[in-house]
Amino acid sequence: MNSFRRTFLKGTGAAGTVAIAIAAGLLKPTQVLAAEWNKDAFGAKSVSDALKSMGASAPVDSKDISIKAPDIAENGAVVPVEITSKIAGTTSIAIMAEKNANPLVANFNLSNGAEGYVSTRIKMGQTSLVRAVVKAGGKTYTAAKEVKVTIGGCGG
């Protein structure tokens, strides 16, 4: 048996199937990739501008939001962060690293009663507050935790 031939045939078959689906209009890659990306919020240079672009200009501090992140991150390129919102009706969770060049790091939209929990890894250029911004019931809530970075992950 020639394994290269088998792998080649599998790859060709898969690529052909995807090409036919795109040609038939079943897949629209540009619509999938550009789904509601808030360019202004992610391009903002300050926390206040990012919040304003997100429509969250006056968030209220909340103890129902917990941020699990290391107190000291040895490598700012990979800082694990978990956000848990106990606020009923949580519809989105955003994560900001306040001293990054672009503070808004991630924004997760939750639907259909999804649990208010996200876990990811972020880049941090230097020691700063990691801020969670939660939208629930038409209001905006926030909480923050300081993370000390010993080696910056944004070229610093």
C-alpha atoms as one frame of an Amber mdcrd trajectory, in Angstrom:
protein
   0.000   0.000   0.000   1.186   3.447  -0.822   0.311   5.716   2.129   1.289
   8.881   0.241  -1.242   8.080  -2.484  -3.966   7.431   0.091  -3.246  10.717
   1.932  -3.192  12.611  -1.362  -6.588  11.182  -2.390  -8.125  12.037   1.011
  -6.853  15.611   0.813  -8.013  16.070  -2.747 -11.466  14.700  -1.905 -11.846
  17.010   1.095 -10.700  20.080  -0.856 -13.066  19.223  -3.698 -16.003  18.881
  -1.308 -15.292  22.276   0.257 -14.890  23.896  -3.186 -18.245  22.484  -4.332
 -19.947  23.724  -1.126 -18.516  27.235  -1.631 -19.541  27.235  -5.293 -23.075
  26.138  -4.377 -23.337  28.978  -1.860 -23.543  26.687   1.153 -20.392  28.169
   2.687 -19.711  31.890   2.749 -16.244  32.289   4.296 -16.263  36.106   4.343
 -19.497  36.214   6.342 -18.191  33.727   8.869 -14.878  35.499   9.443 -16.350
  39.000   9.627 -19.166  38.203  12.039 -19.754  41.313  14.134 -16.147  42.322
  14.820 -16.040  45.615  16.722 -13.020  47.197  15.031 -13.300  50.483  16.946
 -13.287  48.789  20.357 -10.352  46.504  19.554  -8.396  49.406  17.981  -8.983
  51.795  20.895  -5.857  53.081  22.630  -7.405  53.591  26.089  -9.788  51.708
  28.346 -12.335  54.527  28.294 -12.349  54.623  24.473 -12.722  50.839  24.297
 -15.601  50.904  26.788 -17.256  53.719  24.856 -16.959  51.769  21.574 -18.477
  48.728  23.273 -21.415  50.809  24.511 -20.315  50.382  28.125 -19.370  53.893
  29.166 -20.364  53.677  32.860 -19.776  50.141  34.199 -20.580  49.403  37.846
 -18.144  47.476  40.057 -19.464  44.035  40.940 -18.348  41.374  43.406 -20.296
  38.768  41.386 -17.492  38.701  38.818 -14.429  36.675  39.683 -11.134  36.847
  37.842  -8.740  33.944  38.156  -5.286  34.952  36.959  -1.816  34.569  38.430
  -0.610  37.299  40.797   2.756  37.155  39.048   3.056  36.066  35.403   6.600
  35.139  34.505   5.870  35.342  30.778   3.519  38.073  29.577   3.096  36.314
  26.238   0.878  33.649  27.810  -1.129  34.721  30.839  -4.006  32.344  31.716
  -7.209  34.172  32.652 -10.580  32.781  33.737 -13.625  34.994  34.203 -16.737
  33.794  36.003 -19.876  35.902  36.156 -22.567  34.981  38.649 -24.790  37.775
  37.346 -28.037  36.399  35.925 -28.539  36.902  32.199 -24.883  37.458  31.310
 -24.726  38.110  27.558 -21.079  39.046  27.046 -17.735  39.017  28.807 -14.850
  41.218  27.669 -11.270  41.082  28.938  -8.975  44.101  29.020  -5.305  44.484
  29.914  -5.284  48.139  30.821  -1.652  48.995  29.936  -1.540  47.144  26.611
  -1.311  49.337  23.510  -4.815  48.117  22.648  -6.475  47.353  26.000  -9.395
  45.249  24.712  -8.000  41.732  24.451 -11.117  39.612  23.947 -14.884  39.877
  23.806 -17.069  36.797  24.137 -20.784  36.908  23.298 -22.880  34.371  25.197
 -26.338  33.297  24.110 -29.134  30.875  24.897 -28.542  31.040  28.641 -24.901
  30.026  28.443 -22.965  29.946  31.683 -21.081  33.163  32.384 -17.619  31.627
  32.190 -14.685  32.076  29.827 -11.118  30.836  29.978  -8.336  31.972  27.698
  -4.718  33.083  27.564  -3.836  36.708  26.917  -0.741  38.750  26.111   0.334
  41.487  28.483   3.060  44.021  27.734   3.649  44.990  31.351   2.191  44.850
  34.849  -1.349  46.174  34.840  -4.917  45.565  35.840  -6.789  42.809  34.031
 -10.358  44.027  33.794 -13.472  41.957  33.093 -16.453  43.779  31.612 -19.746
  41.893  31.805 -23.005  42.851  30.122 -26.173  41.488  31.695 -29.757  42.659
  31.674 -28.935  45.826  29.737 -26.365  46.955  32.328 -22.592  46.773  32.401
 -20.537  45.503  35.331 -16.801  45.320  35.874 -14.122  43.860  38.132 -10.341
  44.069  38.018  -7.262  42.270  39.301  -3.629  43.324  39.115  -1.252  40.924
  37.377   2.477  41.550  37.700   4.435  40.641  34.573   8.161  39.914  34.824
   8.827  39.480  31.081   6.502  41.424  28.779   4.709  39.508  26.068   4.296
  42.378  23.629   7.930  42.825  22.685   8.845  44.343  26.085
